[in-house]
Amino acid sequence: MSTAQIPPGWKGGFAQSNPAFAYPTPDLSSLPMLDNMDNIDLLQRQQGVKWPEFSWQTIPGNEASRCFQMFSPYISRLGYTGKGRVYSIICPQQGACSPTFGCMNVEVTVTGQRGWVDETTKTFYADMTVEGTIWFSPSAHQKEWVKKAWEIFNKFGLKFPTSKANAIKVKTHKFQDPSQPIFPVSQGETARFKSPPFARHEDEAWNVGHIDVEIGGIEQTDNDIVNKFNAIVMDAFNVASGNMLKQGNTLTWNVWFTPPTLVDREEWRTHAERWRKSIDEDHGSPTGPGTKPRYFDGKPFVASDAFDVEMKSVMKGEVQTLEKTEANKIESFLKEHFKDEL
């Protein structure tokens, strides 16, 4: 691990302020879950996640299908006070492209957090609640079926997921506990599986932690037609991303930190919007690109490969292609609900 010098101003003490906070079984229930943006003015220090290494099973239940992908450097960050109380956690944004729908954005939105950091011992612990949000990026708007559906939705005053405000929201919960929306962000790499050498950074990183979060269902709107359409979009997103946000799947990330630095509070406030704008502009990343998803042996993940294994469908004796299957779904949806508009 890195032994780089940390900036002055570290006081510490918050991690030791309650014996219940300590490992091996930290309990932060005495702390309120705080909104992620409510206490930016209290932030003094931060640890950036230069190497956000994500992993998930592209075919749920099949460990051999596990993929590894590093998202863009510094897309996540841990913010805290000089005493070590965590007040904000920046989480990732990413994109995935479907052959029928075009490109979509996914943001892991932090809805609540609490935690502590101890720079002296290079340890930390936090609780989080998050939801996944999915919406179309501008490049997707020109796809034939997206453009048509968007036009029809607008005509009837229905919410179409072309912005974060109208995004499809996916619930999450603690690993193997659907009743618990709060899940831990813990010290060390996940013990659930072994990561390949290309997804580990112990010689360069200052510290490492991990998150295991299980994916729940889509949050329902008050309109049945919108709910059905959102389900189709989520199916397409999961085909394109290798079931990253498929209900029942577990998304894990090992977060490899750089040494502590001081916080620029205004930069912190505008971080999410700056990333969102960058991603909307054809999925660029302000701090550079991540990696393509790969299996443990380094072989690149190809969405159609997982589709062929998991989602084969037969029509008139012929195996459907990924693109044709997606097109059929949206075409059938529009004919069922908006026949007179086609």
mmCIF file of C-alpha atoms in Angstrom, residues 6-337:
data_model
loop_
_atom_site.group_PDB
_atom_site.id
_atom_site.type_symbol
_atom_site.label_atom_id
_atom_site.label_comp_id
_atom_site.label_asym_id
_atom_site.label_seq_id
_atom_site.Cartn_x
_atom_site.Cartn_y
_atom_site.Cartn_z
ATOM 1 C CA ILE A 6 -1.029 13.087 4.111
ATOM 2 C CA PRO A 7 -1.867 16.801 4.498
ATOM 3 C CA PRO A 8 -1.879 18.486 7.928
ATOM 4 C CA GLY A 9 -5.108 19.032 9.834
ATOM 5 C CA TRP A 10 -5.983 15.467 10.764
ATOM 6 C CA LYS A 11 -7.342 15.303 14.349
ATOM 7 C CA GLY A 12 -9.218 12.007 14.481
ATOM 8 C CA GLY A 13 -11.251 10.725 17.397
ATOM 9 C CA PHE A 14 -14.661 10.202 15.867
ATOM 10 C CA ALA A 15 -14.040 6.512 15.161
ATOM 11 C CA GLN A 16 -13.252 6.035 18.850
ATOM 12 C CA SER A 17 -16.168 8.135 20.138
ATOM 13 C CA ASN A 18 -18.417 5.082 20.490
ATOM 14 C CA PRO A 19 -17.153 1.531 21.190
ATOM 15 C CA ALA A 20 -19.954 0.174 18.987
ATOM 16 C CA PHE A 21 -18.270 1.724 15.909
ATOM 17 C CA ALA A 22 -15.265 -0.602 16.130
ATOM 18 C CA TYR A 23 -14.398 -3.649 14.070
ATOM 19 C CA PRO A 24 -14.939 -6.579 13.827
ATOM 20 C CA THR A 25 -18.689 -5.798 13.855
ATOM 21 C CA PRO A 26 -19.180 -2.034 13.532
ATOM 22 C CA ASP A 27 -22.635 -0.775 14.535
ATOM 23 C CA LEU A 28 -23.482 2.758 13.409
ATOM 24 C CA SER A 29 -27.181 2.601 14.310
ATOM 25 C CA SER A 30 -26.736 5.408 16.857
ATOM 26 C CA LEU A 31 -26.015 7.789 13.957
ATOM 27 C CA PRO A 32 -28.748 9.156 11.687
ATOM 28 C CA MET A 33 -28.638 8.357 7.991
ATOM 29 C CA LEU A 34 -27.887 11.738 6.421
ATOM 30 C CA ASP A 35 -28.688 13.094 2.975
ATOM 31 C CA ASN A 36 -25.551 13.027 0.880
ATOM 32 C CA MET A 37 -25.573 16.734 -0.010
ATOM 33 C CA ASP A 38 -26.816 18.292 3.238
ATOM 34 C CA ASN A 39 -23.469 18.731 4.982
ATOM 35 C CA ILE A 40 -20.989 19.670 2.253
ATOM 36 C CA ASP A 41 -19.911 22.727 4.271
ATOM 37 C CA LEU A 42 -18.618 20.390 6.994
ATOM 38 C CA LEU A 43 -16.313 18.433 4.688
ATOM 39 C CA GLN A 44 -12.601 18.992 5.225
ATOM 40 C CA ARG A 45 -10.835 15.896 3.920
ATOM 41 C CA GLN A 46 -11.364 13.249 1.270
ATOM 42 C CA GLN A 47 -10.056 10.000 -0.133
ATOM 43 C CA GLY A 48 -10.442 9.547 -3.875
ATOM 44 C CA VAL A 49 -11.172 6.188 -5.460
ATOM 45 C CA LYS A 50 -8.680 6.122 -8.305
ATOM 46 C CA TRP A 51 -9.441 2.474 -9.012
ATOM 47 C CA PRO A 52 -13.193 1.697 -8.682
ATOM 48 C CA GLU A 53 -13.188 -2.008 -9.540
ATOM 49 C CA PHE A 54 -16.670 -3.408 -10.153
ATOM 50 C CA SER A 55 -17.658 -7.043 -10.453
ATOM 51 C CA TRP A 56 -20.878 -8.977 -11.090
ATOM 52 C CA GLN A 57 -22.122 -12.220 -12.587
ATOM 53 C CA THR A 58 -23.237 -11.600 -16.163
ATOM 54 C CA ILE A 59 -25.389 -14.712 -15.835
ATOM 55 C CA PRO A 60 -26.791 -14.592 -12.274
ATOM 56 C CA GLY A 61 -25.933 -17.739 -10.350
ATOM 57 C CA ASN A 62 -23.077 -18.664 -12.691
ATOM 58 C CA GLU A 63 -19.750 -17.761 -11.062
ATOM 59 C CA ALA A 64 -17.854 -18.588 -14.259
ATOM 60 C CA SER A 65 -19.670 -15.664 -15.887
ATOM 61 C CA ARG A 66 -18.255 -13.110 -13.423
ATOM 62 C CA CYS A 67 -16.971 -9.931 -15.047
ATOM 63 C CA PHE A 68 -14.580 -7.280 -13.797
ATOM 64 C CA GLN A 69 -14.607 -3.661 -14.912
ATOM 65 C CA MET A 70 -12.852 -0.586 -13.600
ATOM 66 C CA PHE A 71 -15.046 2.478 -13.931
ATOM 67 C CA SER A 72 -13.467 5.854 -14.647
ATOM 68 C CA PRO A 73 -10.756 6.935 -12.161
ATOM 69 C CA TYR A 74 -11.908 9.095 -9.253
ATOM 70 C CA ILE A 75 -15.576 8.615 -10.127
ATOM 71 C CA SER A 76 -16.143 7.827 -6.417
ATOM 72 C CA ARG A 77 -14.952 9.622 -3.289
ATOM 73 C CA LEU A 78 -15.242 9.555 0.504
ATOM 74 C CA GLY A 79 -15.653 12.936 2.259
ATOM 75 C CA TYR A 80 -15.246 13.554 6.003
ATOM 76 C CA THR A 81 -14.219 16.005 8.736
ATOM 77 C CA GLY A 82 -10.835 16.426 10.388
ATOM 78 C CA LYS A 83 -12.123 14.291 13.249
ATOM 79 C CA GLY A 84 -13.123 11.543 10.826
ATOM 80 C CA ARG A 85 -16.907 11.722 10.574
ATOM 81 C CA VAL A 86 -18.142 10.845 7.080
ATOM 82 C CA TYR A 87 -20.681 13.297 5.671
ATOM 83 C CA SER A 88 -20.757 12.531 1.947
ATOM 84 C CA ILE A 89 -19.925 9.688 -0.429
ATOM 85 C CA ILE A 90 -19.743 10.278 -4.167
ATOM 86 C CA CYS A 91 -20.789 7.235 -6.173
ATOM 87 C CA PRO A 92 -20.375 6.189 -9.789
ATOM 88 C CA GLN A 93 -21.968 7.019 -13.089
ATOM 89 C CA GLN A 94 -21.550 4.867 -16.162
ATOM 90 C CA GLY A 95 -23.024 4.197 -19.574
ATOM 91 C CA ALA A 96 -24.118 1.167 -21.548
ATOM 92 C CA CYS A 97 -25.266 0.930 -25.150
ATOM 93 C CA SER A 98 -28.069 -1.246 -26.512
ATOM 94 C CA PRO A 99 -28.227 -2.039 -30.254
ATOM 95 C CA THR A 100 -31.918 -1.054 -30.362
ATOM 96 C CA PHE A 101 -32.206 1.750 -27.825
ATOM 97 C CA GLY A 102 -28.775 3.336 -28.137
ATOM 98 C CA CYS A 103 -26.817 4.553 -25.120
ATOM 99 C CA MET A 104 -28.157 4.841 -21.600
ATOM 100 C CA ASN A 105 -26.751 6.374 -18.417
ATOM 101 C CA VAL A 106 -26.655 4.597 -15.089
ATOM 102 C CA GLU A 107 -25.954 6.453 -11.865
ATOM 103 C CA VAL A 108 -25.630 4.897 -8.434
ATOM 104 C CA THR A 109 -27.333 7.645 -6.435
ATOM 105 C CA VAL A 110 -26.532 7.810 -2.726
ATOM 106 C CA THR A 111 -29.756 8.469 -0.802
ATOM 107 C CA GLY A 112 -28.266 8.216 2.704
ATOM 108 C CA GLN A 113 -24.937 7.658 4.459
ATOM 109 C CA ARG A 114 -23.098 7.658 7.777
ATOM 110 C CA GLY A 115 -19.625 6.537 8.768
ATOM 111 C CA TRP A 116 -16.140 7.156 10.118
ATOM 112 C CA VAL A 117 -12.543 7.325 8.893
ATOM 113 C CA ASP A 118 -9.323 6.866 10.842
ATOM 114 C CA GLU A 119 -6.370 8.085 8.787
ATOM 115 C CA THR A 120 -3.889 7.061 11.487
ATOM 116 C CA THR A 121 -4.746 3.358 11.176
ATOM 117 C CA LYS A 122 -5.893 3.507 7.526
ATOM 118 C CA THR A 123 -9.324 2.160 8.382
ATOM 119 C CA PHE A 124 -12.899 3.238 7.738
ATOM 120 C CA TYR A 125 -16.473 2.007 7.879
ATOM 121 C CA ALA A 126 -19.727 3.434 6.504
ATOM 122 C CA ASP A 127 -23.375 2.595 5.907
ATOM 123 C CA MET A 128 -25.160 3.603 2.721
ATOM 124 C CA THR A 129 -28.500 3.511 0.968
ATOM 125 C CA VAL A 130 -28.482 3.919 -2.800
ATOM 126 C CA GLU A 131 -30.740 3.553 -5.812
ATOM 127 C CA GLY A 132 -29.793 2.900 -9.397
ATOM 128 C CA THR A 133 -31.095 5.445 -11.896
ATOM 129 C CA ILE A 134 -31.273 4.757 -15.634
ATOM 130 C CA TRP A 135 -32.053 7.232 -18.411
ATOM 131 C CA PHE A 136 -31.351 7.708 -22.105
ATOM 132 C CA SER A 137 -28.367 9.785 -23.138
ATOM 133 C CA PRO A 138 -28.841 12.247 -26.038
ATOM 134 C CA SER A 139 -27.196 9.929 -28.566
ATOM 135 C CA ALA A 140 -29.996 7.433 -27.946
ATOM 136 C CA HIS A 141 -32.724 9.885 -28.864
ATOM 137 C CA GLN A 142 -32.152 9.348 -32.568
ATOM 138 C CA LYS A 143 -32.784 5.608 -32.458
ATOM 139 C CA GLU A 144 -35.971 4.878 -34.388
ATOM 140 C CA TRP A 145 -38.005 3.239 -31.626
ATOM 141 C CA VAL A 146 -36.743 5.539 -28.899
ATOM 142 C CA LYS A 147 -37.645 8.597 -30.954
ATOM 143 C CA LYS A 148 -41.116 7.240 -31.743
ATOM 144 C CA ALA A 149 -41.859 6.188 -28.168
ATOM 145 C CA TRP A 150 -40.630 9.526 -26.821
ATOM 146 C CA GLU A 151 -42.880 11.395 -29.247
ATOM 147 C CA ILE A 152 -45.918 9.339 -28.215
ATOM 148 C CA PHE A 153 -45.184 9.633 -24.500
ATOM 149 C CA ASN A 154 -44.905 13.412 -24.808
ATOM 150 C CA LYS A 155 -48.215 13.578 -26.674
ATOM 151 C CA PHE A 156 -50.013 11.796 -23.851
ATOM 152 C CA GLY A 157 -48.155 13.544 -21.026
ATOM 153 C CA LEU A 158 -46.303 10.419 -19.907
ATOM 154 C CA LYS A 159 -42.874 10.559 -18.294
ATOM 155 C CA PHE A 160 -40.162 9.326 -20.647
ATOM 156 C CA PRO A 161 -36.714 8.504 -19.174
ATOM 157 C CA THR A 162 -34.621 11.084 -21.045
ATOM 158 C CA SER A 163 -33.390 12.869 -17.917
ATOM 159 C CA LYS A 164 -32.433 12.016 -14.375
ATOM 160 C CA ALA A 165 -35.674 13.659 -13.178
ATOM 161 C CA ASN A 166 -37.668 11.048 -15.130
ATOM 162 C CA ALA A 167 -35.151 8.230 -14.720
ATOM 163 C CA ILE A 168 -36.028 4.614 -14.108
ATOM 164 C CA LYS A 169 -35.210 3.931 -10.454
ATOM 165 C CA VAL A 170 -33.924 0.563 -9.277
ATOM 166 C CA LYS A 171 -34.031 -0.380 -5.599
ATOM 167 C CA THR A 172 -31.088 -1.941 -3.769
ATOM 168 C CA HIS A 173 -30.605 -3.672 -0.439
ATOM 169 C CA LYS A 174 -28.090 -5.415 1.782
ATOM 170 C CA PHE A 175 -26.573 -8.596 0.361
ATOM 171 C CA GLN A 176 -29.000 -11.501 0.945
ATOM 172 C CA ASP A 177 -31.355 -9.327 3.034
ATOM 173 C CA PRO A 178 -34.139 -7.700 0.950
ATOM 174 C CA SER A 179 -35.704 -6.265 4.116
ATOM 175 C CA GLN A 180 -32.635 -4.101 4.844
ATOM 176 C CA PRO A 181 -32.032 -1.129 2.504
ATOM 177 C CA ILE A 182 -28.929 -0.058 4.484
ATOM 178 C CA PHE A 183 -25.731 -1.885 3.566
ATOM 179 C CA PRO A 184 -22.108 -1.590 4.739
ATOM 180 C CA VAL A 185 -19.027 -0.132 3.077
ATOM 181 C CA SER A 186 -16.304 -2.148 4.777
ATOM 182 C CA GLN A 187 -12.538 -2.259 5.145
ATOM 183 C CA GLY A 188 -10.591 -4.574 2.808
ATOM 184 C CA GLU A 189 -11.420 -6.399 -0.411
ATOM 185 C CA THR A 190 -14.581 -8.465 -0.654
ATOM 186 C CA ALA A 191 -14.178 -12.038 0.544
ATOM 187 C CA ARG A 192 -16.981 -13.331 -1.693
ATOM 188 C CA PHE A 193 -14.679 -14.049 -4.638
ATOM 189 C CA LYS A 194 -11.079 -13.647 -5.779
ATOM 190 C CA SER A 195 -10.209 -10.750 -8.061
ATOM 191 C CA PRO A 196 -7.731 -11.141 -10.943
ATOM 192 C CA PRO A 197 -4.393 -9.301 -10.841
ATOM 193 C CA PHE A 198 -5.597 -6.643 -13.296
ATOM 194 C CA ALA A 199 -8.358 -5.642 -10.828
ATOM 195 C CA ARG A 200 -6.069 -5.287 -7.792
ATOM 196 C CA HIS A 201 -3.903 -2.279 -6.877
ATOM 197 C CA GLU A 202 -2.355 -3.067 -3.500
ATOM 198 C CA ASP A 203 1.096 -1.796 -4.522
ATOM 199 C CA GLU A 204 -0.241 1.637 -5.483
ATOM 200 C CA ALA A 205 -3.330 2.266 -3.360
ATOM 201 C CA TRP A 206 -3.359 3.911 0.069
ATOM 202 C CA ASN A 207 -6.243 1.766 1.285
ATOM 203 C CA VAL A 208 -9.042 -0.473 -0.017
ATOM 204 C CA GLY A 209 -12.638 -1.138 0.935
ATOM 205 C CA HIS A 210 -15.559 -2.986 -0.581
ATOM 206 C CA ILE A 211 -19.304 -2.847 -1.097
ATOM 207 C CA ASP A 212 -21.664 -5.757 -1.818
ATOM 208 C CA VAL A 213 -25.144 -4.595 -2.790
ATOM 209 C CA GLU A 214 -28.001 -6.739 -4.044
ATOM 210 C CA ILE A 215 -30.231 -5.372 -6.787
ATOM 211 C CA GLY A 216 -33.948 -5.079 -6.114
ATOM 212 C CA GLY A 217 -36.914 -4.354 -8.337
ATOM 213 C CA ILE A 218 -37.854 -1.304 -10.367
ATOM 214 C CA GLU A 219 -39.573 1.446 -8.420
ATOM 215 C CA GLN A 220 -43.101 1.662 -9.793
ATOM 216 C CA THR A 221 -44.623 4.924 -11.039
ATOM 217 C CA ASP A 222 -48.320 5.797 -10.854
ATOM 218 C CA ASN A 223 -48.832 4.852 -14.519
ATOM 219 C CA ASP A 224 -49.028 1.233 -15.677
ATOM 220 C CA ILE A 225 -47.952 2.015 -19.261
ATOM 221 C CA VAL A 226 -44.822 3.807 -18.043
ATOM 222 C CA ASN A 227 -44.062 0.884 -15.723
ATOM 223 C CA LYS A 228 -44.296 -1.606 -18.600
ATOM 224 C CA PHE A 229 -42.080 0.525 -20.817
ATOM 225 C CA ASN A 230 -39.514 0.975 -18.039
ATOM 226 C CA ALA A 231 -39.373 -2.800 -17.589
ATOM 227 C CA ILE A 232 -38.566 -3.221 -21.301
ATOM 228 C CA VAL A 233 -35.841 -0.571 -21.087
ATOM 229 C CA MET A 234 -34.340 -2.259 -18.027
ATOM 230 C CA ASP A 235 -34.294 -5.589 -19.830
ATOM 231 C CA ALA A 236 -32.411 -3.931 -22.697
ATOM 232 C CA PHE A 237 -29.992 -2.212 -20.332
ATOM 233 C CA ASN A 238 -29.250 -5.479 -18.579
ATOM 234 C CA VAL A 239 -28.630 -7.261 -21.860
ATOM 235 C CA ALA A 240 -26.228 -4.479 -22.893
ATOM 236 C CA SER A 241 -24.441 -4.327 -19.535
ATOM 237 C CA GLY A 242 -24.340 -8.030 -18.737
ATOM 238 C CA ASN A 243 -27.149 -7.960 -16.164
ATOM 239 C CA MET A 244 -25.400 -5.373 -14.019
ATOM 240 C CA LEU A 245 -28.704 -4.205 -12.494
ATOM 241 C CA LYS A 246 -30.769 -7.353 -12.884
ATOM 242 C CA GLN A 247 -33.049 -8.024 -9.917
ATOM 243 C CA GLY A 248 -31.470 -10.541 -7.553
ATOM 244 C CA ASN A 249 -27.947 -10.038 -8.877
ATOM 245 C CA THR A 250 -25.193 -8.702 -6.596
ATOM 246 C CA LEU A 251 -23.035 -5.776 -7.663
ATOM 247 C CA THR A 252 -19.688 -5.597 -5.860
ATOM 248 C CA TRP A 253 -17.016 -2.984 -5.996
ATOM 249 C CA ASN A 254 -13.591 -2.906 -4.427
ATOM 250 C CA VAL A 255 -12.724 0.754 -3.922
ATOM 251 C CA TRP A 256 -8.971 1.405 -4.023
ATOM 252 C CA PHE A 257 -8.215 4.766 -2.406
ATOM 253 C CA THR A 258 -5.477 7.319 -2.941
ATOM 254 C CA PRO A 259 -4.028 9.148 0.122
ATOM 255 C CA PRO A 260 -6.162 11.764 1.894
ATOM 256 C CA THR A 261 -6.325 15.275 0.469
ATOM 257 C CA LEU A 262 -8.172 18.449 1.419
ATOM 258 C CA VAL A 263 -11.701 19.089 0.100
ATOM 259 C CA ASP A 264 -12.713 21.816 -2.330
ATOM 260 C CA ARG A 265 -16.344 22.121 -1.238
ATOM 261 C CA GLU A 266 -17.578 23.896 -4.353
ATOM 262 C CA GLU A 267 -15.966 21.262 -6.559
ATOM 263 C CA TRP A 268 -17.651 18.591 -4.433
ATOM 264 C CA ARG A 269 -21.075 20.235 -4.868
ATOM 265 C CA THR A 270 -20.751 20.357 -8.644
ATOM 266 C CA HIS A 271 -19.072 16.969 -9.114
ATOM 267 C CA ALA A 272 -22.210 14.992 -9.971
ATOM 268 C CA GLU A 273 -23.539 17.543 -12.462
ATOM 269 C CA ARG A 274 -20.147 17.868 -14.150
ATOM 270 C CA TRP A 275 -19.949 14.102 -14.564
ATOM 271 C CA ARG A 276 -23.538 13.902 -15.765
ATOM 272 C CA LYS A 277 -22.913 16.502 -18.443
ATOM 273 C CA SER A 278 -19.732 14.778 -19.514
ATOM 274 C CA ILE A 279 -21.443 11.393 -19.755
ATOM 275 C CA ASP A 280 -24.349 12.915 -21.701
ATOM 276 C CA GLU A 281 -21.827 14.150 -24.225
ATOM 277 C CA ASP A 282 -21.231 10.690 -25.661
ATOM 278 C CA HIS A 283 -20.086 9.058 -22.405
ATOM 279 C CA GLY A 284 -16.887 11.026 -21.944
ATOM 280 C CA SER A 285 -15.248 11.008 -18.515
ATOM 281 C CA PRO A 286 -13.576 14.121 -17.041
ATOM 282 C CA THR A 287 -10.852 12.051 -15.357
ATOM 283 C CA GLY A 288 -10.251 9.571 -18.156
ATOM 284 C CA PRO A 289 -11.766 6.284 -19.290
ATOM 285 C CA GLY A 290 -12.190 3.122 -17.299
ATOM 286 C CA THR A 291 -11.710 -0.352 -18.674
ATOM 287 C CA LYS A 292 -13.891 -2.651 -20.732
ATOM 288 C CA PRO A 293 -15.573 -5.498 -18.807
ATOM 289 C CA ARG A 294 -13.477 -8.657 -18.760
ATOM 290 C CA TYR A 295 -13.722 -12.146 -17.353
ATOM 291 C CA PHE A 296 -11.203 -13.402 -14.766
ATOM 292 C CA ASP A 297 -8.897 -14.689 -17.514
ATOM 293 C CA GLY A 298 -8.896 -11.298 -19.250
ATOM 294 C CA LYS A 299 -11.212 -12.293 -22.076
ATOM 295 C CA PRO A 300 -13.463 -9.353 -23.032
ATOM 296 C CA PHE A 301 -17.145 -9.576 -22.141
ATOM 297 C CA VAL A 302 -19.446 -9.389 -25.176
ATOM 298 C CA ALA A 303 -23.120 -8.745 -24.462
ATOM 299 C CA SER A 304 -24.335 -11.011 -27.250
ATOM 300 C CA ASP A 305 -22.389 -13.952 -25.773
ATOM 301 C CA ALA A 306 -24.298 -13.767 -22.481
ATOM 302 C CA PHE A 307 -27.518 -13.181 -24.397
ATOM 303 C CA ASP A 308 -26.986 -16.332 -26.435
ATOM 304 C CA VAL A 309 -26.423 -18.392 -23.278
ATOM 305 C CA GLU A 310 -29.140 -16.944 -21.064
ATOM 306 C CA MET A 311 -31.821 -15.469 -23.312
ATOM 307 C CA LYS A 312 -32.163 -17.590 -26.454
ATOM 308 C CA SER A 313 -35.613 -17.308 -28.019
ATOM 309 C CA VAL A 314 -36.911 -19.073 -31.088
ATOM 310 C CA MET A 315 -39.302 -17.615 -33.649
ATOM 311 C CA LYS A 316 -40.294 -19.506 -36.799
ATOM 312 C CA GLY A 317 -37.501 -21.963 -36.144
ATOM 313 C CA GLU A 318 -34.758 -19.298 -36.077
ATOM 314 C CA VAL A 319 -32.784 -18.107 -33.093
ATOM 315 C CA GLN A 320 -33.456 -14.424 -32.543
ATOM 316 C CA THR A 321 -30.564 -11.996 -32.510
ATOM 317 C CA LEU A 322 -30.134 -9.695 -29.529
ATOM 318 C CA GLU A 323 -31.084 -6.631 -31.603
ATOM 319 C CA LYS A 324 -34.141 -8.270 -33.179
ATOM 320 C CA THR A 325 -35.426 -9.470 -29.827
ATOM 321 C CA GLU A 326 -35.191 -5.982 -28.325
ATOM 322 C CA ALA A 327 -36.849 -4.434 -31.385
ATOM 323 C CA ASN A 328 -39.729 -6.917 -31.191
ATOM 324 C CA LYS A 329 -40.371 -6.048 -27.551
ATOM 325 C CA ILE A 330 -40.670 -2.312 -28.102
ATOM 326 C CA GLU A 331 -42.637 -2.745 -31.336
ATOM 327 C CA SER A 332 -45.142 -5.042 -29.618
ATOM 328 C CA PHE A 333 -45.422 -2.596 -26.708
ATOM 329 C CA LEU A 334 -46.221 0.355 -28.981
ATOM 330 C CA LYS A 335 -48.748 -1.648 -31.006
ATOM 331 C CA GLU A 336 -50.467 -2.841 -27.838
ATOM 332 C CA HIS A 337 -50.823 0.566 -26.222
#
